[in-house]
Coordinates of C-alpha atoms and ligand atoms in Angstrom, one line a residue:
M1 CA 76.1 -3.3 26.8
I2 CA 74.0 -0.2 25.4
T3 CA 71.3 0.3 27.7
T4 CA 68.0 2.3 26.5
V5 CA 66.5 4.2 29.2
Q6 CA 62.6 4.9 29.2
T7 CA 62.2 9.0 30.2
R8 CA 60.3 11.7 30.0
P9 CA 60.2 15.4 28.8
I10 CA 61.6 17.5 31.6
A11 CA 60.0 21.0 31.6
G12 CA 62.3 23.9 31.2
Q13 CA 65.3 22.5 29.0
K14 CA 65.1 25.6 26.9
P15 CA 68.5 26.9 26.0
G16 CA 69.3 30.7 26.9
T17 CA 72.0 33.1 25.6
S18 CA 74.5 30.3 25.6
G19 CA 73.3 27.3 25.8
L20 CA 71.5 25.1 28.6
R21 CA 71.9 27.0 32.3
K22 CA 70.7 26.0 35.4
K23 CA 71.3 25.4 39.2
T24 CA 73.8 22.6 39.6
A25 CA 71.3 20.5 41.6
V26 CA 68.9 20.9 38.7
F27 CA 71.7 19.5 36.0
M28 CA 71.9 16.8 38.9
G29 CA 68.5 15.6 39.3
A30 CA 67.7 12.4 37.7
H31 CA 67.5 12.1 33.7
F32 CA 67.9 16.0 33.7
L33 CA 71.5 15.6 32.0
E34 CA 70.5 12.9 29.8
N35 CA 67.4 13.9 28.3
F36 CA 69.5 17.4 27.4
V37 CA 72.0 15.4 25.7
Q38 CA 69.8 13.2 23.9
A39 CA 67.9 15.7 22.4
I40 CA 71.6 17.1 21.1
F41 CA 72.4 14.0 19.6
D42 CA 69.1 13.6 18.0
V43 CA 68.9 16.7 16.7
V44 CA 73.1 16.9 15.3
G45 CA 73.2 13.2 15.2
A46 CA 75.9 10.9 16.4
K47 CA 76.6 7.7 14.5
G48 CA 80.2 7.8 12.9
K49 CA 80.8 11.5 14.2
T50 CA 83.8 13.2 16.1
F51 CA 83.0 15.5 19.1
V52 CA 85.2 17.3 21.1
L53 CA 84.3 17.6 25.2
G54 CA 85.4 19.5 28.0
G55 CA 84.6 22.4 30.4
D56 CA 85.0 25.0 33.0
G57 CA 85.8 22.6 35.6
R58 CA 83.2 23.5 38.0
Y59 CA 81.3 21.1 40.3
F60 CA 79.6 18.1 38.6
N61 CA 82.1 18.7 35.5
D62 CA 84.2 15.8 35.8
R63 CA 80.6 13.4 36.3
A64 CA 78.9 15.1 33.5
A65 CA 81.4 14.6 31.4
Q66 CA 81.4 10.5 31.8
V67 CA 77.8 10.3 31.3
I68 CA 78.2 12.2 28.0
L69 CA 81.1 9.9 26.9
R70 CA 79.1 7.1 27.6
M71 CA 76.2 8.3 25.8
A72 CA 78.1 9.2 22.8
A73 CA 79.4 6.0 22.8
A74 CA 75.5 4.7 23.1
N75 CA 74.7 6.7 20.1
G76 CA 77.2 5.4 17.7
A77 CA 79.8 8.6 17.9
A78 CA 83.0 7.2 16.6
R79 CA 85.5 9.3 18.7
V80 CA 85.3 11.8 21.1
I81 CA 88.6 14.9 22.3
V82 CA 88.3 15.5 25.6
G83 CA 90.7 17.7 27.4
Q84 CA 92.6 16.2 30.3
G85 CA 90.5 15.8 33.5
A86 CA 87.8 17.1 31.5
L87 CA 89.0 20.6 31.1
L88 CA 89.0 23.0 28.5
S89 CA 88.7 26.6 28.3
T90 CA 85.5 27.6 25.8
P91 CA 87.7 28.9 23.4
A92 CA 90.2 26.2 23.4
A93 CA 87.3 23.9 23.0
S94 CA 86.4 26.0 19.6
H95 CA 89.9 26.0 18.5
L96 CA 90.0 22.0 19.1
I97 CA 86.5 21.6 17.1
R98 CA 88.3 23.5 14.2
L99 CA 91.7 22.6 14.1
N100 CA 90.6 18.7 14.1
K101 CA 87.6 19.6 12.0
T102 CA 85.5 17.8 14.1
D103 CA 81.4 17.4 14.1
G104 CA 80.7 20.2 17.1
G105 CA 81.7 19.7 20.3
I106 CA 79.6 19.6 23.8
I107 CA 80.8 22.1 26.3
L108 CA 80.3 22.2 30.2
S109 CA 80.2 25.4 31.6
A110 CA 78.1 28.8 33.2
S111 CA 81.2 30.8 32.1
H112 CA 80.7 33.9 34.7
N113 CA 78.0 32.4 36.7
P114 CA 79.4 30.9 40.3
G115 CA 80.3 26.9 40.9
G116 CA 79.5 24.6 43.3
P117 CA 76.4 22.2 44.2
E118 CA 74.8 25.6 45.2
G119 CA 76.1 27.3 42.0
D120 CA 74.8 26.9 38.3
F121 CA 75.7 24.1 35.8
G122 CA 76.1 24.2 32.0
V123 CA 75.9 22.3 28.8
K124 CA 76.5 24.2 25.1
F125 CA 76.5 22.8 21.7
N126 CA 79.0 24.3 19.4
M127 CA 78.9 23.3 15.3
P128 CA 81.7 22.4 13.5
N129 CA 82.7 25.5 12.5
G130 CA 83.4 26.3 16.4
G131 CA 80.8 28.3 17.4
P132 CA 77.7 28.4 19.7
A133 CA 74.5 26.6 17.7
P134 CA 72.6 29.3 16.1
E135 CA 68.9 29.8 17.2
A136 CA 67.5 27.6 15.0
V137 CA 69.3 24.6 16.2
T138 CA 69.1 25.4 20.0
E139 CA 65.2 25.5 19.2
A140 CA 65.1 22.5 17.6
M141 CA 67.2 20.5 20.7
F142 CA 64.5 22.3 23.2
R143 CA 61.5 20.6 21.0
R144 CA 63.1 17.4 21.1
T145 CA 63.4 17.7 24.7
E146 CA 59.9 18.3 25.2
E147 CA 58.7 15.1 23.2
I148 CA 61.8 12.7 24.4
T149 CA 60.3 8.8 25.7
E150 CA 64.3 7.7 26.2
Y151 CA 68.1 8.3 25.8
R152 CA 70.5 5.5 25.5
I153 CA 73.8 5.0 27.4
L154 CA 76.4 2.6 27.5
T155 CA 77.2 0.6 30.8
A156 CA 80.7 1.3 31.7
Q157 CA 83.5 2.0 34.0
D158 CA 84.6 5.4 33.8
V159 CA 87.3 6.8 31.5
D160 CA 90.6 7.5 33.0
L161 CA 90.3 10.9 32.0
S162 CA 93.8 11.9 33.6
R163 CA 95.8 10.3 31.5
I164 CA 96.6 11.7 27.8
G165 CA 96.3 9.3 25.0
R166 CA 93.8 7.0 23.1
Q167 CA 91.1 4.9 25.0
H168 CA 88.3 2.9 23.7
L169 CA 84.9 3.2 25.3
G170 CA 82.8 0.4 23.6
E171 CA 83.4 1.1 20.0
M172 CA 84.4 4.3 20.3
V173 CA 88.0 5.8 20.5
V174 CA 88.7 8.4 23.5
D175 CA 91.3 11.0 22.4
V176 CA 92.2 12.8 25.9
V177 CA 94.5 15.7 24.8
D178 CA 96.5 18.5 26.7
P179 CA 93.5 21.0 26.6
V180 CA 96.4 23.6 26.7
A181 CA 99.2 22.6 24.3
D182 CA 97.3 23.8 20.9
Y183 CA 95.6 26.9 21.8
A184 CA 98.7 28.0 23.6
T185 CA 100.5 27.5 19.9
L186 CA 97.7 29.1 18.0
M187 CA 98.5 32.2 20.6
E188 CA 101.8 31.9 19.3
S189 CA 100.8 31.9 15.6
L190 CA 98.4 35.2 16.2
F191 CA 100.9 37.8 18.6
D192 CA 104.3 38.6 18.2
F193 CA 105.6 36.8 21.2
A194 CA 108.9 38.0 20.8
A195 CA 108.4 41.7 21.2
I196 CA 106.3 40.6 24.3
R197 CA 109.0 38.7 25.7
T198 CA 111.0 42.7 25.4
L199 CA 108.5 43.9 26.9
F200 CA 108.5 41.3 30.2
A201 CA 112.2 41.5 30.2
D202 CA 112.3 45.0 29.9
G203 CA 110.8 44.9 33.7
F204 CA 107.5 45.1 32.4
R205 CA 105.4 44.0 35.6
M206 CA 101.8 42.3 35.0
R207 CA 98.6 40.7 37.4
M208 CA 96.4 38.0 35.9
D209 CA 93.7 36.8 38.2
S210 CA 92.2 33.4 36.9
M211 CA 89.7 33.6 40.1
C212 CA 90.1 29.7 40.3
A213 CA 88.8 29.2 37.1
I214 CA 89.9 27.4 33.8
T215 CA 92.1 29.9 32.5
G216 CA 94.7 29.7 35.2
P217 CA 96.5 26.6 33.4
Y218 CA 96.7 28.3 30.3
A219 CA 97.7 31.6 31.7
V220 CA 100.5 30.4 33.6
E221 CA 101.5 28.4 30.1
I222 CA 101.5 31.3 27.9
L223 CA 102.7 34.4 30.3
E224 CA 104.8 32.6 32.3
N225 CA 106.2 30.1 30.8
R226 CA 106.3 30.9 27.0
L227 CA 106.3 34.9 27.7
G228 CA 108.8 34.9 30.8
A229 CA 106.3 36.9 32.8
A230 CA 107.7 36.7 36.6
K231 CA 106.6 33.2 38.3
G232 CA 103.7 33.9 40.6
T233 CA 102.3 36.6 37.8
V234 CA 99.3 34.6 37.8
T235 CA 97.2 34.5 40.8
H236 CA 94.2 32.2 41.8
A237 CA 95.3 29.7 39.1
T238 CA 94.3 26.2 40.0
P239 CA 90.9 25.8 38.4
L240 CA 88.2 24.6 41.7
P241 CA 85.1 22.8 41.5
D242 CA 83.9 25.9 43.6
F243 CA 86.0 28.5 41.7
G244 CA 87.4 28.7 45.5
G245 CA 83.9 30.6 46.3
M246 CA 85.2 33.1 43.9
H247 CA 82.3 35.0 41.5
P248 CA 84.3 34.3 38.4
D249 CA 82.9 37.2 36.3
P250 CA 85.7 39.5 35.3
N251 CA 84.2 42.9 36.5
P252 CA 85.3 45.6 39.0
T253 CA 82.8 44.3 41.5
W254 CA 84.1 40.7 41.5
A255 CA 87.8 40.9 40.9
H256 CA 88.1 42.9 43.9
E257 CA 91.1 41.9 44.8
L258 CA 92.9 42.3 41.5
M259 CA 91.2 46.2 41.2
E260 CA 92.7 47.1 44.9
E261 CA 96.1 45.6 43.7
M262 CA 95.9 48.0 40.7
M263 CA 95.1 51.1 42.9
G264 CA 97.2 50.6 45.1
P265 CA 100.9 52.0 45.7
D266 CA 103.0 49.1 44.0
A267 CA 100.6 48.9 41.2
P268 CA 102.0 46.5 38.4
D269 CA 101.9 48.0 34.7
F270 CA 98.8 45.8 33.8
G271 CA 96.6 43.6 35.3
A272 CA 93.7 41.5 33.6
A273 CA 91.1 38.8 35.0
S274 CA 89.1 36.3 33.1
D275 CA 86.2 34.3 33.9
G276 CA 84.7 30.7 34.5
D277 CA 85.6 29.3 31.1
G278 CA 88.3 31.6 30.0
D279 CA 85.9 33.8 27.2
R280 CA 85.8 37.1 28.7
N281 CA 88.3 38.9 30.2
M282 CA 88.7 42.5 31.7
V283 CA 92.4 44.7 25.3
V284 CA 97.6 45.4 15.2
Y285 CA 96.6 43.1 13.0
A286 CA 98.9 42.0 10.2
R287 CA 96.1 41.2 8.1
G288 CA 93.8 44.2 8.4
L289 CA 90.3 44.4 9.6
A290 CA 87.6 43.3 7.3
G291 CA 84.5 45.2 10.0
V292 CA 83.6 44.8 13.5
A293 CA 80.9 43.6 14.9
R294 CA 79.0 44.7 18.6
S295 CA 76.5 43.3 20.6
M296 CA 73.3 46.0 20.7
P297 CA 73.9 46.6 24.0
T298 CA 77.5 47.4 23.9
S299 CA 78.8 50.6 23.7
T300 CA 78.9 52.5 20.4
A301 CA 82.3 53.7 20.7
A302 CA 83.7 51.2 18.2
D303 CA 81.3 52.1 15.6
R304 CA 83.0 55.6 15.3
V305 CA 86.4 54.2 14.6
A306 CA 85.3 51.9 12.1
A307 CA 83.3 54.3 10.7
R308 CA 86.3 56.6 10.4
M309 CA 89.0 53.5 8.9
G310 CA 86.1 53.0 6.4
I311 CA 85.5 49.3 7.4
G312 CA 82.0 47.5 8.5
S313 CA 79.9 47.6 11.5
F314 CA 77.6 45.4 12.6
E315 CA 75.2 45.3 15.3
T316 CA 73.9 41.9 16.8
P317 CA 71.8 40.8 19.5
T318 CA 73.5 39.8 22.6
G319 CA 75.2 36.5 22.7
W320 CA 78.4 35.2 20.6
K321 CA 76.4 33.3 18.3
F322 CA 74.9 35.6 16.5
F323 CA 78.7 37.0 15.0
G324 CA 79.4 33.3 13.9
N325 CA 78.0 34.3 10.3
L326 CA 79.5 37.4 9.9
L327 CA 82.4 35.4 11.3
D328 CA 82.6 32.8 8.9
A329 CA 81.7 35.2 5.9
G330 CA 84.9 37.5 6.3
R331 CA 82.7 40.3 6.9
A332 CA 84.0 40.9 10.8
T333 CA 87.5 40.8 12.0
L334 CA 86.9 41.7 15.9
C335 CA 84.0 41.2 17.6
G336 CA 83.0 42.1 21.2
E337 CA 80.5 42.3 24.0
E338 CA 79.9 45.0 26.8
S339 CA 80.0 41.7 28.9
F340 CA 84.0 41.8 29.3
G341 CA 83.8 39.7 25.6
T342 CA 86.1 40.0 22.9
G343 CA 87.0 37.7 20.1
S344 CA 88.4 37.6 17.1
D345 CA 87.8 35.0 13.7
H346 CA 90.8 32.7 15.1
V347 CA 88.2 30.9 16.6
R348 CA 84.0 31.2 17.3
E349 CA 84.1 32.1 21.0
K350 CA 85.2 35.1 22.6
D351 CA 88.4 34.7 24.0
G352 CA 89.3 36.1 27.6
L353 CA 93.5 35.2 27.1
W354 CA 93.5 36.5 23.4
A355 CA 92.4 39.7 24.3
I356 CA 94.9 40.3 27.2
L357 CA 97.7 38.9 24.6
L358 CA 96.0 41.1 22.0
W359 CA 96.8 44.4 24.5
L360 CA 100.0 43.4 25.7
N361 CA 101.1 43.1 21.7
I362 CA 99.6 46.5 21.8
L363 CA 101.7 48.0 24.5
A364 CA 104.8 46.3 23.4
A365 CA 104.1 48.1 19.6
R366 CA 103.3 51.4 20.8
R367 CA 105.1 51.5 24.6
Q368 CA 102.4 53.7 25.6
S369 CA 100.2 52.8 29.0
V370 CA 96.5 51.9 28.6
A371 CA 95.8 55.4 30.2
D372 CA 97.3 57.0 27.3
I373 CA 96.2 54.8 24.7
L374 CA 92.4 55.8 26.3
H375 CA 93.2 59.5 26.7
D376 CA 94.3 59.6 23.1
H377 CA 91.5 57.8 21.8
W378 CA 89.1 60.0 23.7
Q379 CA 90.3 62.7 22.1
N380 CA 90.3 62.1 18.5
Y381 CA 87.0 60.2 18.9
G382 CA 85.0 61.5 21.8
R383 CA 84.0 59.2 24.5
N384 CA 81.3 57.2 24.8
Y385 CA 80.9 57.1 28.9
Y386 CA 79.1 53.5 29.5
S387 CA 77.5 51.3 32.0
R388 CA 75.5 48.3 32.9
H389 CA 73.4 48.1 36.0
D390 CA 72.0 44.6 36.8
F391 CA 69.4 44.2 39.0
E392 CA 69.1 40.3 40.0
A393 CA 66.6 37.9 41.2
L394 CA 63.3 40.2 40.5
P395 CA 60.5 38.0 41.1
T396 CA 59.8 36.9 37.3
A397 CA 55.9 38.6 37.1
Q398 CA 57.3 42.3 38.4
A399 CA 59.8 41.4 35.8
D400 CA 57.7 41.0 32.5
A401 CA 55.4 43.3 33.6
M402 CA 57.6 46.0 33.7
M403 CA 59.1 44.9 30.3
A404 CA 55.5 44.7 29.1
A405 CA 54.6 48.4 30.4
L406 CA 57.9 49.7 28.3
R407 CA 57.2 48.2 25.3
A408 CA 53.4 49.4 25.3
S409 CA 55.2 53.0 25.8
L410 CA 58.2 52.8 22.8
P411 CA 55.4 54.3 19.9
S412 CA 54.9 57.0 21.8
L413 CA 58.7 58.2 23.0
P414 CA 59.6 59.7 20.0
G415 CA 59.9 63.3 20.1
Q416 CA 59.8 63.3 23.9
V417 CA 61.8 65.1 26.1
L418 CA 63.7 63.5 28.9
E419 CA 66.1 64.8 31.3
G420 CA 66.8 67.7 28.8
M421 CA 67.3 65.0 26.0
T422 CA 65.4 64.6 22.8
V423 CA 64.0 61.0 22.2
T424 CA 65.1 60.4 18.5
A425 CA 64.1 56.3 18.5
A426 CA 62.9 53.4 20.7
D427 CA 62.3 49.9 19.1
D428 CA 62.3 46.4 20.7
F429 CA 65.2 45.5 18.6
A430 CA 65.1 42.8 15.7
Y431 CA 67.8 41.7 13.9
T432 CA 68.2 40.4 10.4
D433 CA 71.1 38.1 9.7
P434 CA 73.1 40.1 6.7
V435 CA 74.5 36.5 6.1
D436 CA 71.4 34.1 6.0
G437 CA 68.5 36.4 6.0
S438 CA 67.2 34.8 9.7
V439 CA 65.4 37.0 12.0
S440 CA 65.7 37.3 15.8
R441 CA 63.0 39.6 17.7
G442 CA 62.6 41.1 21.4
Q443 CA 66.6 41.1 21.9
G444 CA 66.2 44.4 24.1
M445 CA 64.5 47.8 24.3
R446 CA 66.3 50.8 23.4
V447 CA 65.1 54.4 23.8
L448 CA 68.1 56.8 21.4
F449 CA 68.5 60.2 22.2
E450 CA 69.3 62.9 19.7
D451 CA 72.8 63.9 21.5
G452 CA 73.9 60.1 20.9
S453 CA 73.0 59.0 24.3
R454 CA 71.0 55.7 24.6
M455 CA 69.7 53.3 26.9
V456 CA 68.6 49.6 26.6
F457 CA 66.2 47.7 29.1
R458 CA 66.9 43.5 28.6
L459 CA 66.1 40.8 30.5
S460 CA 69.3 38.5 31.1
G461 CA 68.9 35.1 29.4
T462 CA 71.6 33.8 31.7
G463 CA 70.6 33.8 34.6
T464 CA 68.9 31.1 36.8
E465 CA 66.9 32.8 39.6
G466 CA 64.1 34.9 39.1
A467 CA 64.4 37.6 36.2
T468 CA 68.2 40.1 35.9
L469 CA 66.6 43.1 34.4
R470 CA 69.9 44.5 32.8
L471 CA 69.9 48.7 31.9
Y472 CA 72.2 49.6 29.7
L473 CA 73.2 53.4 29.6
E474 CA 75.7 55.5 27.9
R475 CA 76.1 59.2 27.2
F476 CA 78.6 60.7 24.3
A477 CA 80.8 63.3 25.5
P478 CA 82.6 64.8 22.1
G479 CA 85.7 66.2 24.0
P480 CA 87.9 68.1 24.4
E481 CA 85.8 68.9 27.7
G482 CA 83.9 66.8 30.0
L483 CA 86.4 63.6 28.9
D484 CA 87.6 63.1 32.7
L485 CA 84.1 62.5 34.4
D486 CA 83.3 59.4 36.9
P487 CA 81.2 57.4 34.1
Q488 CA 78.5 57.2 37.1
V489 CA 78.2 61.1 37.3
A490 CA 78.7 61.2 33.5
L491 CA 75.7 59.3 33.1
A492 CA 73.3 60.3 35.8
P493 CA 70.6 61.8 33.6
V494 CA 70.3 58.7 31.6
I495 CA 70.2 56.7 34.8
R496 CA 67.4 59.0 36.2
A497 CA 65.1 59.3 33.0
A498 CA 65.9 55.4 32.7
H499 CA 64.0 54.8 36.1
A500 CA 61.5 56.9 35.8
L501 CA 60.8 55.7 32.2
A502 CA 60.6 52.2 33.3
R503 CA 59.1 52.7 36.8
I504 CA 61.7 50.1 38.0
N505 CA 61.3 51.2 41.5
G506 CA 57.1 51.3 40.9
F507 CA 57.1 47.5 39.3
T508 CA 60.3 46.0 41.3
G509 CA 60.5 48.0 44.4
R510 CA 64.4 48.3 43.6
T511 CA 66.2 51.8 43.2
T512 CA 69.6 50.4 42.9
P513 CA 71.2 48.1 41.0
D514 CA 73.0 44.8 42.7
V515 CA 76.2 45.2 40.5
V516 CA 77.3 47.9 38.5
T517 CA 80.1 47.4 35.7
Ligands
LIG1 C1 75.4 37.1 29.4 C2 76.2 38.6 28.4 C3 75.9 38.3 27.0 C4 76.9 37.0 26.7 C5 76.1 36.3 27.6 C6 76.8 34.5 27.6 O1 73.9 37.3 28.6 O2 75.4 40.0 28.7 O3 76.7 39.3 26.6 O4 77.1 37.1 25.6 O5 76.1 36.2 29.2 O6 78.1 34.9 28.3 P1 72.8 37.8 29.5 O7 72.9 37.4 30.7 O8 72.7 39.1 29.1 O9 71.5 36.9 28.5
LIG2 ZN1 82.4 32.7 29.8

C-alpha cells in the first residue's frame, strides 16, 4: 500500500560540498530523511527509473536504506540495485551507476566525519555519469525541501538485504549485489595486477588501515585475495556502525596507529589508509594523460608537472562535483584534492583504493621507494611545501565576521609586503566551468605571493558543528637548497602572515589549529 504522508518543510536541508550532511540524530528526526529523499525524487523524477543505493555502513545506514527503498517504490521507480547489507563504497557506487547505465544513485555517507548515534550522517545523489549532482541540481533539491508538503512511502516489510539476488518491493525490482565484485574487476582492468603480484611475491610488505570503515572488504579482496599480499595486511577491516570509535579521516592525526607503525623499527614498505566511504586515501597510465585537475586550495605542484609535460591543468572549486564535466569532456584524466582524495576518469568519484593501487603499480614498475620517488620529484621540479590547518567548531558569527573583514581587505593587498613576501594578487575565488560555462562564486579567498607562496581561507562545507576554518598554506622551494625542511618550519612565515592578516586570534580567540595535515 502506498501512503502519502503530509509534511512541512524542515529548515537546513541545504546540501554542502558533498551532499546533505547532518548529525545522525537530525537525520533520524521525524520526516527529515523522508523530506530530503522526496525532494531528490521530485527533482530527478523516479517513475520507471533505475537507481543504485548503498552506503558506508555507518549507524542508521541500514534503516535509511529501507526507508529509501520504500520511497523509491512508492514514487514509481522500476528497479534499485543495492549493495549487500546496504553497503557500497562511494567509488564502487559510482562504478555501478555507470556499469548498469542507471539513472543515478543515492549514496549514504558522511565520508570522513565520525559515525554513530552521536556522529554524522549524510545523503548524496549522484547523476547518471556516476558523479555528484552539480550545484544547479542540488540547489533545485534545496528549493524543493523548502516547499515540500507531502512524501510517498510504501507500507511493507523490510527487504532482506543480506541475500544476494532479485526480490520485489511492491511493483519495484530490488537487485541485491555483491558490493565488491564489479569494483574489484574494474581495478583489475586498470592496473598491472601481474606486476603487483610479483612485487608482493618478492617480499614487499604493506599495511592498509581501513579504519573500521567500508574499504575493509574491498581491500581484503583486492590486496590479499587477488594480489597475494600477506593475510592480515589489511587491519580494522570490518566495517562497524561507529567505525570502532575511530575517526575515519586518513590523515596523520586520525590514522595514528598506521603512522606509528610506519615510523617504527619494523615498518612495512608501504602504508595506506582510507576514509569512511572509501573515496580518500593517504599514490603509468597506458592511455596517456589528457590533463590534470585540482581543487583551488590544493598544492600547485601538479601544475608544474603538467606544464612541463605540455598537458592541460585546471583549477576548480573544492568538491568532486566540479571535476565531472572535465572528465566527461575528456579534458582531464587525473583529478585530486588536498584532502587526500585522488581519482581518474574510471569513475566519477575520488577513489582511495584506486589511488593505492596506482601507487603499488608505480612501485612495481619503478622498483624504487616512495621516498626516492618524492626526492626525484623535488630535484626536478622544486618542492611545494604544503599544509592545511583546521580550526573546528568556531561560533558561526565569529567565523563569518572574520571572513567578511578579510574579504573587505582583499583589494588593498596586492603590493603589500607580509613577512618579507610581496603579495601579487588576492581574490575571492570564482570558477567558470570551461565545459558548460556555469559560474560558482565565493569558493575561498586566496592570497598569492611573488615567490609562489600562497594562503587560502575557506569555511568548510561538510562540517556539522558551528564553522570550520580551513587555512591552506603553501611555500615553494625551487631547490636544490632547502628541500628537506620540516613542512611546518618551512611554512612558518606564511603561517604568521595568515594569522596576522585574518586576525584569527582577534576574531575567534584561537591561536593554534585543531588538526594539521
Ligand atoms: C571536504 C574536503 C573537500 C572534499 C569534501 C568532500 O570539504 O575539504 O576537498 O571534496 O570534503 O569529501 P570541506 O569540508 O572542506 O567543504
Ligand atoms: Zn570520503
